[in-house]
mmCIF file of C-alpha atoms in Angstrom:
data_model
loop_
_atom_site.group_PDB
_atom_site.id
_atom_site.type_symbol
_atom_site.label_atom_id
_atom_site.label_comp_id
_atom_site.label_asym_id
_atom_site.label_seq_id
_atom_site.Cartn_x
_atom_site.Cartn_y
_atom_site.Cartn_z
ATOM 1 C CA MET A 12 11.588 0.945 -22.674
ATOM 2 C CA GLN A 13 7.937 -0.024 -22.329
ATOM 3 C CA LEU A 14 6.466 -0.841 -18.950
ATOM 4 C CA PRO A 15 4.280 -3.926 -18.608
ATOM 5 C CA LEU A 16 0.557 -3.341 -18.215
ATOM 6 C CA ALA A 17 -0.684 -2.517 -14.754
ATOM 7 C CA PRO A 18 -2.416 -5.441 -13.026
ATOM 8 C CA SER A 19 -6.179 -5.142 -12.694
ATOM 9 C CA HIS A 20 -7.961 -4.296 -9.461
ATOM 10 C CA GLU A 21 -9.351 -7.818 -9.309
ATOM 11 C CA GLU A 22 -5.902 -9.355 -9.786
ATOM 12 C CA ILE A 23 -4.468 -7.418 -6.850
ATOM 13 C CA VAL A 24 -7.419 -8.156 -4.563
ATOM 14 C CA THR A 25 -7.146 -11.871 -5.290
ATOM 15 C CA LYS A 26 -3.354 -12.100 -5.259
ATOM 16 C CA PHE A 27 -2.930 -10.366 -1.896
ATOM 17 C CA ASN A 28 -6.196 -11.550 -0.370
ATOM 18 C CA VAL A 29 -7.608 -8.086 0.272
ATOM 19 C CA GLU A 30 -10.685 -9.523 1.952
ATOM 20 C CA ILE A 31 -12.531 -6.245 2.501
ATOM 21 C CA LEU A 32 -12.574 -5.511 -1.252
ATOM 22 C CA LYS A 33 -14.021 -8.875 -2.260
ATOM 23 C CA SER A 34 -17.516 -7.451 -1.701
ATOM 24 C CA PRO A 35 -18.925 -4.907 -4.174
ATOM 25 C CA GLY A 36 -18.824 -1.229 -3.278
ATOM 26 C CA ASP A 37 -21.777 1.137 -3.176
ATOM 27 C CA LEU A 38 -22.167 4.860 -2.657
ATOM 28 C CA VAL A 39 -22.824 6.089 0.876
ATOM 29 C CA LEU A 40 -25.463 8.632 1.842
ATOM 30 C CA ARG A 41 -24.839 10.751 4.952
ATOM 31 C CA ASN A 42 -26.970 13.628 6.141
ATOM 32 C CA GLY A 43 -28.949 13.462 2.944
ATOM 33 C CA ASP A 44 -25.917 13.823 0.670
ATOM 34 C CA ILE A 45 -23.400 11.574 -1.080
ATOM 35 C CA ALA A 46 -20.488 11.012 1.286
ATOM 36 C CA VAL A 47 -16.896 11.663 0.263
ATOM 37 C CA THR A 48 -13.578 10.583 1.751
ATOM 38 C CA LYS A 49 -10.917 12.833 3.319
ATOM 39 C CA SER A 50 -9.239 13.092 -0.076
ATOM 40 C CA GLY A 51 -12.487 14.109 -1.789
ATOM 41 C CA ASP A 52 -13.239 10.809 -3.529
ATOM 42 C CA LEU A 53 -16.710 9.310 -3.539
ATOM 43 C CA MET A 54 -16.982 7.053 -0.508
ATOM 44 C CA LEU A 55 -17.817 3.416 -1.158
ATOM 45 C CA ASN A 56 -19.317 1.350 1.705
ATOM 46 C CA ASN A 57 -17.256 3.044 4.470
ATOM 47 C CA GLU A 58 -13.923 4.731 5.230
ATOM 48 C CA HIS A 59 -11.988 1.470 5.514
ATOM 49 C CA TYR A 60 -13.303 0.038 2.239
ATOM 50 C CA SER A 61 -12.613 3.284 0.389
ATOM 51 C CA ALA A 62 -9.125 3.589 1.877
ATOM 52 C CA MET A 63 -8.142 0.065 0.852
ATOM 53 C CA ARG A 64 -9.512 0.656 -2.626
ATOM 54 C CA ARG A 65 -7.403 3.793 -2.885
ATOM 55 C CA PHE A 66 -4.351 1.886 -1.634
ATOM 56 C CA VAL A 67 -4.839 -0.895 -4.189
ATOM 57 C CA SER A 68 -5.259 1.659 -6.959
ATOM 58 C CA ALA A 69 -2.026 3.431 -5.993
ATOM 59 C CA TRP A 70 -0.196 0.112 -5.842
ATOM 60 C CA ARG A 71 -1.366 -1.355 -9.118
ATOM 61 C CA PHE A 72 -0.603 1.710 -11.238
ATOM 62 C CA ASN A 73 2.837 2.111 -9.675
ATOM 63 C CA ALA A 74 3.736 -1.584 -9.510
ATOM 64 C CA PRO A 75 5.222 -1.860 -13.041
ATOM 65 C CA MET A 76 7.655 0.996 -12.416
ATOM 66 C CA LEU A 77 8.409 -0.130 -8.854
ATOM 67 C CA LYS A 78 9.255 -3.607 -10.149
ATOM 68 C CA SER A 79 11.517 -2.127 -12.817
ATOM 69 C CA LEU A 80 13.272 0.046 -10.232
ATOM 70 C CA PHE A 81 13.605 -2.945 -7.921
ATOM 71 C CA ASP A 82 15.225 -5.098 -10.616
ATOM 72 C CA LEU A 83 17.588 -2.255 -11.505
ATOM 73 C CA THR A 84 18.488 -1.763 -7.834
ATOM 74 C CA MET A 85 19.410 -5.419 -7.412
ATOM 75 C CA VAL A 86 21.439 -5.564 -10.650
ATOM 76 C CA VAL A 87 23.376 -2.374 -9.934
ATOM 77 C CA SER A 88 23.970 -3.320 -6.294
ATOM 78 C CA SER A 89 25.295 -6.709 -7.374
ATOM 79 C CA ARG A 90 27.563 -5.021 -9.911
ATOM 80 C CA SER A 91 28.894 -2.758 -7.168
ATOM 81 C CA GLN A 92 29.780 -5.773 -5.007
ATOM 82 C CA ASP A 93 31.519 -7.483 -7.940
ATOM 83 C CA LEU A 94 33.585 -4.368 -8.575
ATOM 84 C CA LYS A 95 34.563 -4.128 -4.910
ATOM 85 C CA ARG A 96 35.785 -7.728 -5.038
ATOM 86 C CA SER A 97 37.812 -6.919 -8.139
ATOM 87 C CA LEU A 98 39.390 -3.999 -6.312
ATOM 88 C CA ASP A 99 40.115 -6.091 -3.230
ATOM 89 C CA GLN A 100 41.716 -8.871 -5.261
ATOM 90 C CA GLY A 101 44.691 -6.611 -5.866
ATOM 91 C CA VAL A 102 45.927 -7.196 -2.330
ATOM 92 C CA ASP A 103 45.453 -9.454 0.676
ATOM 93 C CA TYR A 104 46.514 -7.401 3.678
ATOM 94 C CA ARG A 105 46.209 -10.413 5.991
ATOM 95 C CA ARG A 106 49.177 -12.018 4.209
ATOM 96 C CA ASP A 107 51.316 -8.944 3.720
ATOM 97 C CA PRO A 108 50.219 -5.642 5.341
ATOM 98 C CA SER A 109 52.892 -3.765 3.399
ATOM 99 C CA GLN A 110 51.729 -4.996 -0.017
ATOM 100 C CA LYS A 111 50.330 -2.353 -2.346
ATOM 101 C CA PRO A 112 46.846 -2.842 -3.855
ATOM 102 C CA PHE A 113 48.243 -2.389 -7.355
ATOM 103 C CA PRO A 114 51.850 -2.495 -8.541
ATOM 104 C CA PRO A 115 53.498 0.809 -9.456
ATOM 105 C CA GLY A 116 52.718 2.222 -12.866
ATOM 106 C CA SER A 117 50.254 4.537 -14.534
ATOM 107 C CA THR A 118 48.191 1.675 -16.000
ATOM 108 C CA SER A 119 47.533 0.129 -12.574
ATOM 109 C CA PHE A 120 46.677 3.505 -11.075
ATOM 110 C CA LYS A 121 44.234 4.259 -13.877
ATOM 111 C CA ARG A 122 42.578 0.862 -13.430
ATOM 112 C CA ARG A 123 42.163 1.364 -9.700
ATOM 113 C CA PHE A 124 40.794 4.863 -10.228
ATOM 114 C CA ALA A 125 38.340 3.588 -12.856
ATOM 115 C CA LEU A 126 37.137 0.809 -10.545
ATOM 116 C CA THR A 127 36.655 3.249 -7.675
ATOM 117 C CA GLU A 128 34.671 5.596 -9.896
ATOM 118 C CA GLU A 129 32.451 2.786 -11.191
ATOM 119 C CA ILE A 130 31.858 1.456 -7.662
ATOM 120 C CA ALA A 131 30.698 4.894 -6.507
ATOM 121 C CA ALA A 132 28.387 5.316 -9.512
ATOM 122 C CA ASN A 133 26.820 1.881 -8.996
ATOM 123 C CA MET A 134 26.438 2.274 -5.245
ATOM 124 C CA LEU A 135 24.821 5.707 -5.503
ATOM 125 C CA GLY A 136 22.686 4.520 -8.407
ATOM 126 C CA SER A 137 21.292 1.617 -6.409
ATOM 127 C CA GLU A 138 20.630 3.988 -3.483
ATOM 128 C CA SER A 139 18.665 6.358 -5.711
ATOM 129 C CA CYS A 140 16.491 3.536 -7.052
ATOM 130 C CA ALA A 141 16.002 1.932 -3.637
ATOM 131 C CA GLY A 142 15.177 5.288 -2.064
ATOM 132 C CA ALA A 143 12.553 6.015 -4.723
ATOM 133 C CA ILE A 144 10.882 2.643 -4.061
ATOM 134 C CA LEU A 145 10.876 3.148 -0.300
ATOM 135 C CA LEU A 146 9.534 6.701 -0.541
ATOM 136 C CA ASN A 147 6.646 5.539 -2.713
ATOM 137 C CA LEU A 148 5.742 2.645 -0.424
ATOM 138 C CA THR A 149 5.927 4.922 2.607
ATOM 139 C CA GLY A 150 3.567 7.371 0.938
ATOM 140 C CA PHE A 151 1.049 4.650 0.048
ATOM 141 C CA LEU A 152 0.969 3.265 3.596
ATOM 142 C CA GLN A 153 0.918 6.620 5.359
ATOM 143 C CA ALA A 154 -2.025 7.684 3.191
ATOM 144 C CA LEU A 155 -3.821 4.485 4.205
ATOM 145 C CA LYS A 156 -2.985 5.095 7.869
ATOM 146 C CA ASP A 157 -4.456 8.583 7.705
ATOM 147 C CA ASP A 158 -7.510 7.498 5.706
ATOM 148 C CA ILE A 159 -8.509 4.935 8.354
ATOM 149 C CA ASN A 160 -7.214 6.871 11.387
ATOM 150 C CA ALA A 161 -4.985 3.956 12.406
ATOM 151 C CA GLY A 162 -3.373 4.475 15.796
ATOM 152 C CA ARG A 163 0.340 4.619 16.602
ATOM 153 C CA LEU A 164 0.357 1.335 18.497
ATOM 154 C CA ASP A 165 -1.372 -0.442 15.622
ATOM 155 C CA TRP A 166 1.075 1.088 13.134
ATOM 156 C CA GLU A 167 4.014 -0.120 15.220
ATOM 157 C CA GLY A 168 2.637 -3.541 16.110
ATOM 158 C CA THR A 169 0.920 -4.820 12.964
ATOM 159 C CA ALA A 170 2.556 -7.929 11.491
ATOM 160 C CA PRO A 171 4.739 -8.857 9.796
ATOM 161 C CA LEU A 172 7.425 -7.683 12.203
ATOM 162 C CA ILE A 173 10.928 -7.702 10.762
ATOM 163 C CA HIS A 174 13.636 -7.759 13.417
ATOM 164 C CA GLY A 175 11.113 -6.389 15.897
ATOM 165 C CA HIS A 176 9.748 -3.548 13.752
ATOM 166 C CA SER A 177 6.702 -3.286 11.500
ATOM 167 C CA VAL A 178 6.968 -2.714 7.768
ATOM 168 C CA GLY A 179 5.463 0.743 8.207
ATOM 169 C CA VAL A 180 7.956 1.767 10.890
ATOM 170 C CA ILE A 181 10.938 0.536 8.846
ATOM 171 C CA LEU A 182 9.734 2.291 5.701
ATOM 172 C CA VAL A 183 9.228 5.600 7.508
ATOM 173 C CA ALA A 184 12.660 5.420 9.173
ATOM 174 C CA THR A 185 14.423 4.637 5.892
ATOM 175 C CA SER A 186 12.511 7.326 4.005
ATOM 176 C CA ASN A 187 13.501 9.837 6.687
ATOM 177 C CA TYR A 188 17.133 8.855 6.163
ATOM 178 C CA PHE A 189 16.850 9.118 2.376
ATOM 179 C CA ARG A 190 15.296 12.579 2.531
ATOM 180 C CA HIS A 191 17.418 14.020 5.333
ATOM 181 C CA TRP A 192 20.749 12.158 5.267
ATOM 182 C CA ASP A 193 22.777 15.357 4.821
ATOM 183 C CA GLU A 194 20.972 17.013 7.730
ATOM 184 C CA TRP A 195 21.629 13.924 9.858
ATOM 185 C CA ARG A 196 25.352 14.087 9.077
ATOM 186 C CA LYS A 197 25.535 17.694 10.220
ATOM 187 C CA THR A 198 23.493 17.347 13.419
ATOM 188 C CA SER A 199 25.334 16.264 16.565
ATOM 189 C CA PRO A 200 23.917 15.024 18.806
ATOM 190 C CA PRO A 201 20.937 13.896 16.705
ATOM 191 C CA THR A 202 17.523 15.329 17.435
ATOM 192 C CA THR A 203 14.935 13.111 19.107
ATOM 193 C CA ARG A 204 13.177 12.488 15.787
ATOM 194 C CA GLN A 205 16.442 11.674 14.029
ATOM 195 C CA ALA A 206 17.499 9.334 16.820
ATOM 196 C CA THR A 207 14.174 7.486 16.652
ATOM 197 C CA SER A 208 14.687 6.670 12.963
ATOM 198 C CA MET A 209 18.366 5.851 13.516
ATOM 199 C CA ASP A 210 17.470 3.402 16.286
ATOM 200 C CA VAL A 211 15.111 1.536 13.943
ATOM 201 C CA LEU A 212 17.674 1.365 11.135
ATOM 202 C CA ASN A 213 20.489 0.321 13.463
ATOM 203 C CA ALA A 214 18.315 -2.420 14.966
ATOM 204 C CA VAL A 215 17.315 -3.809 11.546
ATOM 205 C CA LEU A 216 20.854 -3.617 10.149
ATOM 206 C CA HIS A 217 22.352 -5.201 13.261
ATOM 207 C CA SER A 218 19.778 -8.001 13.381
ATOM 208 C CA ALA A 219 20.353 -8.682 9.689
ATOM 209 C CA GLY A 220 24.071 -9.116 10.345
ATOM 210 C CA LEU A 221 25.059 -5.785 8.793
ATOM 211 C CA LYS A 222 27.538 -3.893 10.915
ATOM 212 C CA GLN A 223 27.274 -0.240 11.800
ATOM 213 C CA ARG A 224 29.903 1.727 13.657
ATOM 214 C CA ASN A 225 27.908 4.196 15.667
ATOM 215 C CA HIS A 226 24.527 5.683 16.437
ATOM 216 C CA ARG A 227 24.717 8.041 13.460
ATOM 217 C CA LEU A 228 25.019 5.254 10.862
ATOM 218 C CA MET A 229 28.195 6.795 9.439
ATOM 219 C CA GLY A 230 29.827 3.382 9.056
ATOM 220 C CA VAL A 231 27.184 1.949 6.726
ATOM 221 C CA GLU A 232 27.162 2.327 2.961
ATOM 222 C CA GLY A 233 24.054 1.867 0.862
ATOM 223 C CA ILE A 234 21.546 1.985 3.715
ATOM 224 C CA CYS A 235 18.438 2.201 1.505
ATOM 225 C CA THR A 236 19.644 -0.686 -0.654
ATOM 226 C CA LYS A 237 20.404 -2.823 2.413
ATOM 227 C CA ILE A 238 17.056 -2.096 4.072
ATOM 228 C CA LEU A 239 15.215 -2.831 0.823
ATOM 229 C CA ASP A 240 17.040 -6.156 0.645
ATOM 230 C CA VAL A 241 16.003 -6.974 4.232
ATOM 231 C CA LEU A 242 12.366 -6.110 3.499
ATOM 232 C CA SER A 243 12.313 -8.168 0.305
ATOM 233 C CA ASP A 244 14.889 -10.933 0.754
ATOM 234 C CA GLY A 245 15.936 -9.854 -2.734
ATOM 235 C CA ASP A 246 12.529 -10.647 -4.265
ATOM 236 C CA PHE A 247 9.946 -8.055 -5.345
ATOM 237 C CA GLU A 248 7.118 -10.524 -4.752
ATOM 238 C CA ILE A 249 8.159 -10.984 -1.124
ATOM 239 C CA LEU A 250 8.327 -7.215 -0.685
ATOM 240 C CA SER A 251 4.818 -6.909 -2.186
ATOM 241 C CA GLU A 252 3.418 -9.634 0.060
ATOM 242 C CA ARG A 253 4.845 -8.024 3.190
ATOM 243 C CA VAL A 254 3.524 -4.586 2.285
ATOM 244 C CA PHE A 255 0.036 -5.966 1.644
ATOM 245 C CA ALA A 256 0.103 -8.132 4.763
ATOM 246 C CA PHE A 257 0.816 -4.981 6.759
ATOM 247 C CA ALA A 258 -1.861 -2.969 4.925
ATOM 248 C CA ASN A 259 -4.441 -5.734 5.402
ATOM 249 C CA GLY A 260 -3.598 -5.929 9.099
ATOM 250 C CA LEU A 261 -3.977 -2.230 9.919
ATOM 251 C CA LYS A 262 -7.117 -1.592 11.948
ATOM 252 C CA PRO A 263 -9.305 1.499 11.554
ATOM 253 C CA GLY A 264 -9.161 3.891 14.467
ATOM 254 C CA PRO A 265 -12.041 5.723 16.108
#
C-alpha cells in the first residue's frame, strides 16, 4: 500500500481558510535574541502564527494516513452492521418468541458461530481505527491549545458545537474513553474526571439518536466509531472542516 502525497502547506491554508497563515512569516527578535516557541521551534511572527503553522504541519503530514484509517473504519463498520443483519435474519422474535435463531444441526451452529466471530473482529477493528484517528486529532488540538494558552471557556465554547459540545471537548472525552475504557468499567461509582467525559459522550450519543443504558456507557457498542460518525457525518472532508473551523476559532489566551 502506498499513501497519497501529503498536501502542501499552501493547499491546507487555502482549503481551510487559515487566515492567519496567509501572510508571510518572519523570525522574531526578543531581548536581543531569536525567539523560540514553547516546543523549541523558531518563532515566526508571534505565538499564534507559529502555533497554527505547527498545527497545519501536523495535519498535512498525517492527513493521508488519517484518511486511509477513516475509510477503513467506515468500510469495516458497515461490514459489521451487514453481518449483524445476517445474524438477525435467522429469527424474528416479534412473530414467534420461541423460535430459534438457527435450526438444529452442526452446520447452522457453525454458521452462527462464524458470524459472531466475524462481527466481533469487524467491530473491534473499526474501534481501533476510529480510536487512532480520534487520539491523533485530540493531540493536534491540545498542542494548539497549549501553544496559544487558550482558556477553558474558549475551548468549550468555540464553534462548531455538536449537540452542545465543541469539537475539542468531544475529542478529549472520546480519547479518554479509548485510553481508559477498562479502568472505567472497573470503577464504580466513576471518578469526577471519568464522569465528566461520560456525560459528554452520553449527551452526544443521546442527541444523535444512539441509545445508552446507563451513566457508565455499558450499553453502547463501538463508541469511538459512533462518535467519529457524528463528528464527520460519515465524510472525512466534513470531519476535516469541523476540526479546522474549531482550530481557526480558538483565541489566544493571555
